PDB file of C-alpha atoms in Angstrom:
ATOM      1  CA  UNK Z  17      89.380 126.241 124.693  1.00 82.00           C
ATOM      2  CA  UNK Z  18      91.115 129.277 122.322  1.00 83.00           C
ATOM      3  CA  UNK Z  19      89.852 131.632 125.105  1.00 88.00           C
ATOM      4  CA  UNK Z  20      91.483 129.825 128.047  1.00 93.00           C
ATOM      5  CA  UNK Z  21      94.761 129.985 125.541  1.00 94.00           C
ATOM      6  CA  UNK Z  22      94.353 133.720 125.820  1.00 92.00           C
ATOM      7  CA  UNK Z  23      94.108 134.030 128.949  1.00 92.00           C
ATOM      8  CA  UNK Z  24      97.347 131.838 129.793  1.00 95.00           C
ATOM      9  CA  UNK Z  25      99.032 134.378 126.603  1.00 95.00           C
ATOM     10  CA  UNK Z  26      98.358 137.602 129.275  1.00 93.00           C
ATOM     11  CA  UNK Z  27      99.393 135.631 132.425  1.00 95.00           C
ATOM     12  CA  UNK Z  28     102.323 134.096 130.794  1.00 97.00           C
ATOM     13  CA  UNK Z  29     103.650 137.214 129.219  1.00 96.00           C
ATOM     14  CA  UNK Z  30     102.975 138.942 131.900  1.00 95.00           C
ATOM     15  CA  UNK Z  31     104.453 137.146 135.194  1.00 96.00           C
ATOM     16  CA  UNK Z  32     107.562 136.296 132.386  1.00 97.00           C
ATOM     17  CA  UNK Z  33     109.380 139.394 134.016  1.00 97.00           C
ATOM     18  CA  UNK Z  34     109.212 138.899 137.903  1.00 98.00           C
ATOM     19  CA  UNK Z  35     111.762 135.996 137.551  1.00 98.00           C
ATOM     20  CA  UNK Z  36     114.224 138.408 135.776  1.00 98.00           C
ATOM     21  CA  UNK Z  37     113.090 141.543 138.139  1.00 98.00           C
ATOM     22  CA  UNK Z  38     114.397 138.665 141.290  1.00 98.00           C
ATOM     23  CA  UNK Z  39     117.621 137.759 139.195  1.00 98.00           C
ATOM     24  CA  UNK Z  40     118.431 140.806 138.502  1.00 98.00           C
ATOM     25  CA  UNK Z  41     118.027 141.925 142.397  1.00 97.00           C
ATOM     26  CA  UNK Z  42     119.524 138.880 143.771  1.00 97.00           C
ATOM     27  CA  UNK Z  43     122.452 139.096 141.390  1.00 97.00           C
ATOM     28  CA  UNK Z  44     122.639 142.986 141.386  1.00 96.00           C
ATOM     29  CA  UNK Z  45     123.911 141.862 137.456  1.00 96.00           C
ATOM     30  CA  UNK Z  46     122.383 144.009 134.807  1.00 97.00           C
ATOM     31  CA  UNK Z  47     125.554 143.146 132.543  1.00 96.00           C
ATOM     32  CA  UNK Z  48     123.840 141.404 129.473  1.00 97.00           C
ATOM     33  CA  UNK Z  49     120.734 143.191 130.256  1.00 98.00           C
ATOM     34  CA  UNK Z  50     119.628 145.823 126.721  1.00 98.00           C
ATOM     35  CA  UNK Z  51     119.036 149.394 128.373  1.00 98.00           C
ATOM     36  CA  UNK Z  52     117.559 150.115 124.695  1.00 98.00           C
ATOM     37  CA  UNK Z  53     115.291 147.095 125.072  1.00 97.00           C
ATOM     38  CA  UNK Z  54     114.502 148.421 128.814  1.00 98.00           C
ATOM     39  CA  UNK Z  55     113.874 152.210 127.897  1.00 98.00           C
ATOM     40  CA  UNK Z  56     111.345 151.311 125.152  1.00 98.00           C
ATOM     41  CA  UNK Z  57     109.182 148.662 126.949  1.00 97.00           C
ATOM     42  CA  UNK Z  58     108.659 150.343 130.266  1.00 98.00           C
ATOM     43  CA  UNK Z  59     107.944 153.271 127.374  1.00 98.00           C
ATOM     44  CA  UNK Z  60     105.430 150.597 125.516  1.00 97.00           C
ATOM     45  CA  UNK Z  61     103.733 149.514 129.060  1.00 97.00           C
ATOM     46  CA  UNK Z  62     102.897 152.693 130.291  1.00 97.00           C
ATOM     47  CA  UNK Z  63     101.554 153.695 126.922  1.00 96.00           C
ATOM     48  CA  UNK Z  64      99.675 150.102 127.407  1.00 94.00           C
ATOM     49  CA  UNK Z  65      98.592 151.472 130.780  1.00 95.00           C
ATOM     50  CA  UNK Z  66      97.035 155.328 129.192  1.00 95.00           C
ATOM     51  CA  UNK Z  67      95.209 153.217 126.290  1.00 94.00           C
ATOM     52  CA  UNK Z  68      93.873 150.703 128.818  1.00 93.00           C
ATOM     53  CA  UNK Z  69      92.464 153.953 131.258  1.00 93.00           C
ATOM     54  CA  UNK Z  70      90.829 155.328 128.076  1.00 93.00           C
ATOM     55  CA  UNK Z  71      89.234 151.792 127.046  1.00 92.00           C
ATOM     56  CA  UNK Z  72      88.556 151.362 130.846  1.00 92.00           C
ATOM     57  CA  UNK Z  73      89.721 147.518 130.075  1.00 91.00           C
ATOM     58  CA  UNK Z  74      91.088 145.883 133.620  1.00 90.00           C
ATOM     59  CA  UNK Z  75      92.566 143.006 131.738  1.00 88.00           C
ATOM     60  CA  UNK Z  76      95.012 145.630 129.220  1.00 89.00           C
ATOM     61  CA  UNK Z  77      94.964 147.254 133.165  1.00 93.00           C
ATOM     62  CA  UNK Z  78      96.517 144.926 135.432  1.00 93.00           C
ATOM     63  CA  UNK Z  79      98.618 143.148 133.280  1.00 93.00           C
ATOM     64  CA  UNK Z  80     100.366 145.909 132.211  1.00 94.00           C
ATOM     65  CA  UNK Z  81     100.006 147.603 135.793  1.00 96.00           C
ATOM     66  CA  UNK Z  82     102.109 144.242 136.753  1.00 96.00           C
ATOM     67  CA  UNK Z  83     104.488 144.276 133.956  1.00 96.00           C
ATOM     68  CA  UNK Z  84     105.128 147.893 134.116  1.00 97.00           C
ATOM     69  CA  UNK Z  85     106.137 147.348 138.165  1.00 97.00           C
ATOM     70  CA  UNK Z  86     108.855 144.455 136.706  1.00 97.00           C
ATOM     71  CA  UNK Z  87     110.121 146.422 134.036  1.00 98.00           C
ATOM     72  CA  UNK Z  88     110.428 149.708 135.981  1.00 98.00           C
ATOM     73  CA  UNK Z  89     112.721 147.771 138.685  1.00 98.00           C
ATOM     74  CA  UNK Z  90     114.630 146.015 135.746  1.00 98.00           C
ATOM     75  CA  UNK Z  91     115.236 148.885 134.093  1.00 98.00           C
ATOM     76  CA  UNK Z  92     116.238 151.147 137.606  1.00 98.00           C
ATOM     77  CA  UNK Z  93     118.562 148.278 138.308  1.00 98.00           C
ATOM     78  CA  UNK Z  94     120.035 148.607 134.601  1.00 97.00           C
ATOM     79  CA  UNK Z  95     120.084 152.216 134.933  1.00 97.00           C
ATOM     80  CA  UNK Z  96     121.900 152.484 138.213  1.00 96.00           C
ATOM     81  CA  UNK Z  97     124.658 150.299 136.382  1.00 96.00           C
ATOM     82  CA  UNK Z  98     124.707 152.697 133.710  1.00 96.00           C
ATOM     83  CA  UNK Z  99     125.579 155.702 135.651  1.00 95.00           C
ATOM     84  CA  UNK Z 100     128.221 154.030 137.548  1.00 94.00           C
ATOM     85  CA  UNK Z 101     129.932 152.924 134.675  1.00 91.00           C
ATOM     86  CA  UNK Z 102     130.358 155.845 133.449  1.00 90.00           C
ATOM     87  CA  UNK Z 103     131.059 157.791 136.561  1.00 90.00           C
ATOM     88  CA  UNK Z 104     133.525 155.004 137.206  1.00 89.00           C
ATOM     89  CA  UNK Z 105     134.985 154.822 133.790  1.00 85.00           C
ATOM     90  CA  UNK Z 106     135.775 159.278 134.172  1.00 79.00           C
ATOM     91  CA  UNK Z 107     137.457 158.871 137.503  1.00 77.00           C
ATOM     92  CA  UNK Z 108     140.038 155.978 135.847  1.00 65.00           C
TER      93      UNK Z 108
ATOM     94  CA  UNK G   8      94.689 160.161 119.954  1.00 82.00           C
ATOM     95  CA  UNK G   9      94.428 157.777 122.728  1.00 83.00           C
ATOM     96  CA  UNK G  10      93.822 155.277 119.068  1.00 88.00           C
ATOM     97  CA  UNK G  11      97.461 156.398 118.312  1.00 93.00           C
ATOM     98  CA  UNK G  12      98.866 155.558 121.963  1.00 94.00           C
ATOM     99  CA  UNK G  13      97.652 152.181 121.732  1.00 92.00           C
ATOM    100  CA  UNK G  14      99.237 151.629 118.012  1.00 92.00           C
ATOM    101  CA  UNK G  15     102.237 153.293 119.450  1.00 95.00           C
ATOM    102  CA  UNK G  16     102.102 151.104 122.900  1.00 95.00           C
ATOM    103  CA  UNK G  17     102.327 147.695 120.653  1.00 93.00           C
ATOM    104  CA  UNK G  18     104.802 148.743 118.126  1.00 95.00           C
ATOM    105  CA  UNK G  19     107.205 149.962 121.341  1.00 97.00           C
ATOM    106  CA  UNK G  20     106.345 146.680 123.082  1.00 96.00           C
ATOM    107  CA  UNK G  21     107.049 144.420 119.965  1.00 95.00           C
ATOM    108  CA  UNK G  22     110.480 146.352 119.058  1.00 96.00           C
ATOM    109  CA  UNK G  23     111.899 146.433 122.654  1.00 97.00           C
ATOM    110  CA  UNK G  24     112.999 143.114 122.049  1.00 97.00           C
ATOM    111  CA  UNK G  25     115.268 143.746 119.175  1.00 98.00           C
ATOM    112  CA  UNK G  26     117.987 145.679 120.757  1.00 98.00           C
ATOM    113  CA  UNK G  27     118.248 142.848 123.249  1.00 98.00           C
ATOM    114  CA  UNK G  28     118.622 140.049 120.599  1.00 98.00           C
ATOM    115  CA  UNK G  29     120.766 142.448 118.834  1.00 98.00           C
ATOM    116  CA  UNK G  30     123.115 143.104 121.774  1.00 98.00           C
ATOM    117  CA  UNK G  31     123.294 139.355 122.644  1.00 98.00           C
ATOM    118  CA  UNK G  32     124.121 138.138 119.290  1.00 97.00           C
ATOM    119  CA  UNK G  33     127.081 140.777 118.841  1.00 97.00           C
ATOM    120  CA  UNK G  34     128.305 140.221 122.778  1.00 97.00           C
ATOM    121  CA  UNK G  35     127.004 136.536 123.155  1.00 96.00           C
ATOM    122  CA  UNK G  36     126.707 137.573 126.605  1.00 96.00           C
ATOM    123  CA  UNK G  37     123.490 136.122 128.346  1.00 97.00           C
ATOM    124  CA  UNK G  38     125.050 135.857 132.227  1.00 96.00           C
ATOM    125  CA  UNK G  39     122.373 138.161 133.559  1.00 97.00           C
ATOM    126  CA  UNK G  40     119.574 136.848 131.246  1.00 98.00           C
ATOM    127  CA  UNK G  41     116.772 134.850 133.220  1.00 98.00           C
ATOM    128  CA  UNK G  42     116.104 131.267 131.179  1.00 98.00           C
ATOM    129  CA  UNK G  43     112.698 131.314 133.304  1.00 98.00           C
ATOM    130  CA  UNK G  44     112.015 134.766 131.839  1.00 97.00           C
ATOM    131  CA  UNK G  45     112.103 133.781 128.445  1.00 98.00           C
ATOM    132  CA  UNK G  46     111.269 129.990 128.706  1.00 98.00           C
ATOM    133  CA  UNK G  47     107.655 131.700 129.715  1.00 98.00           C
ATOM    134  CA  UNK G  48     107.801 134.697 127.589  1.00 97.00           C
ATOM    135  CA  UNK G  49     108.063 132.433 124.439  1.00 98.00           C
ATOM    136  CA  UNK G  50     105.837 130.186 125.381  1.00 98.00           C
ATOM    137  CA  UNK G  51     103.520 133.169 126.463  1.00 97.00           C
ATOM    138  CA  UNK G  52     103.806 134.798 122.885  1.00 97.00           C
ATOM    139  CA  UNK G  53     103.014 131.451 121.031  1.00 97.00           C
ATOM    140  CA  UNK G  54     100.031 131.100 122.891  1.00 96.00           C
ATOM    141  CA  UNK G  55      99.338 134.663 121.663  1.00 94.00           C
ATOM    142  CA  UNK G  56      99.902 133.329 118.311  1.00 95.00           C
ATOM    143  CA  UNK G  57      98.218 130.097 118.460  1.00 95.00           C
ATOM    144  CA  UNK G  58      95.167 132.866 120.010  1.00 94.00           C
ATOM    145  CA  UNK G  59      95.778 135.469 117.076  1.00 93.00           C
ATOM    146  CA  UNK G  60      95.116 132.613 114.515  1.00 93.00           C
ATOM    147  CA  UNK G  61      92.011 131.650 116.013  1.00 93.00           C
ATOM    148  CA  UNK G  62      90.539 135.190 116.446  1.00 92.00           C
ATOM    149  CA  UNK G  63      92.465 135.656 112.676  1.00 92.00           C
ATOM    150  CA  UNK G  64      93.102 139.554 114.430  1.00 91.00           C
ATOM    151  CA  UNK G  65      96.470 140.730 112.231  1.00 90.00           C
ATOM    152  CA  UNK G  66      97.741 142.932 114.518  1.00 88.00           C
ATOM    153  CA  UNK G  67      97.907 140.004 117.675  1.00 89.00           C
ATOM    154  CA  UNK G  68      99.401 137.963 114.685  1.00 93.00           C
ATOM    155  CA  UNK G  69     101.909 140.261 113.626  1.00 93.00           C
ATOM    156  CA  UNK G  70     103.143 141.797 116.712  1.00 93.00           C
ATOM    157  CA  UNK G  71     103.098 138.347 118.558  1.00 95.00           C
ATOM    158  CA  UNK G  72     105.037 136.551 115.517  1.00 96.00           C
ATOM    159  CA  UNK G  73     107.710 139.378 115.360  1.00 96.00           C
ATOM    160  CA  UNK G  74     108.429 139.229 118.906  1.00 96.00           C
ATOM    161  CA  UNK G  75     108.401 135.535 118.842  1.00 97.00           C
ATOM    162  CA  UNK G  76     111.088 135.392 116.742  1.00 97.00           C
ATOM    163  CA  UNK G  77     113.360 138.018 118.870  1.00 98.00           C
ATOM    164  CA  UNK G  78     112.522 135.773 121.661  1.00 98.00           C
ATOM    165  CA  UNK G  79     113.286 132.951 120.451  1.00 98.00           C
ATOM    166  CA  UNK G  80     116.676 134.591 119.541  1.00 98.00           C
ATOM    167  CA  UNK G  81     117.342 134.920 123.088  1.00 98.00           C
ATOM    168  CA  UNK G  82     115.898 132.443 124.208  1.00 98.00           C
ATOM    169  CA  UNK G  83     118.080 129.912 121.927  1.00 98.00           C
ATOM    170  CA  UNK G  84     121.393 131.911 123.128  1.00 98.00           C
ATOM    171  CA  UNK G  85     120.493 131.899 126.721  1.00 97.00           C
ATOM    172  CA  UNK G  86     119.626 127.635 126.208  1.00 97.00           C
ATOM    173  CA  UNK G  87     123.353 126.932 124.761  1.00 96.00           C
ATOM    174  CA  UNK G  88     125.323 129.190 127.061  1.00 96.00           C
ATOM    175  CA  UNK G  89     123.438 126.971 129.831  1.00 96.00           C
ATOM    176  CA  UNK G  90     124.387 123.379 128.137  1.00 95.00           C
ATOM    177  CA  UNK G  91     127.664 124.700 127.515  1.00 94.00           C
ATOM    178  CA  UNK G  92     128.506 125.521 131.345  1.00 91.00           C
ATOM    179  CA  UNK G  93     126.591 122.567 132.776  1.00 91.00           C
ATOM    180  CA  UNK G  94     128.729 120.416 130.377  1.00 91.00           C
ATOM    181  CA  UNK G  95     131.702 122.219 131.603  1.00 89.00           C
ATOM    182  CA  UNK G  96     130.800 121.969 134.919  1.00 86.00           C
ATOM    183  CA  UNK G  97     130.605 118.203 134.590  1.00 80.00           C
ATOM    184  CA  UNK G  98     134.830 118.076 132.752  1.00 77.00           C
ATOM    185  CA  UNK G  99     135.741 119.935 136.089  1.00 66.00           C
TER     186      UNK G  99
END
């Protein structure tokens, strides 16, 4: 019982970002998206990811392997809005 | 090492979430904020809870009840700035 509540934890948490990855490229909106937030989970994953290769774990693996894919296009999608801005924002 | 880039991997993942609720308190700006996202994120991280008190493991506990309140944050921000334009919707 507890273990199949773990299990739906990782897959929960972890398919929680595609639906914000497809917003975000349906919408092209990044607006009230945190770049901070962005910047230090990708960060978080892919340390996830190094520990998981060490531990040889496939579960800390592919979930973060998944949610490292969402958050990278989140936060390219962010970024991308971030350097326009600002290019924008000098040529005004 | 690789002990420190896991501890470093869940404090990074359990932070990221602050700037977010941070930034959407001060702008209450959730337009390009998935509900789906966080609907299953929450309910993702309280499974992780409801988990962490079974296994009694403090760090699951503690990283999983620190991000459940930022998401909840968000989560509760995103819910009335949907009521509110659905009710608005419905005046037009």
């Amino acid at each position: 019982m507890f273990e199949i509540i773990g299990f739906l934890a990782a897959i929960l948490t972890t398919i929680s970002f595609l639906p914000q990855a497809v917003k975000i490229i349906k919408t092209k909106d990044t607006s009230s998206i945190s770049l901070t937030m962005y910047v230090i989970f990708t960060t978080g994953v892919l340390c996830w990811l190094v520990y998981g290769i060490h531990i040889l774990n496939w579960a800390v693996l592919l979930a973060n392997g998944v949610t490292a894919i969402f958050s990278i296009i989140i936060l390219t999608y962010k970024l991308i809005d971030v350097i326009n801005e600002r290019s924008s924002a000098k040529t005004k």
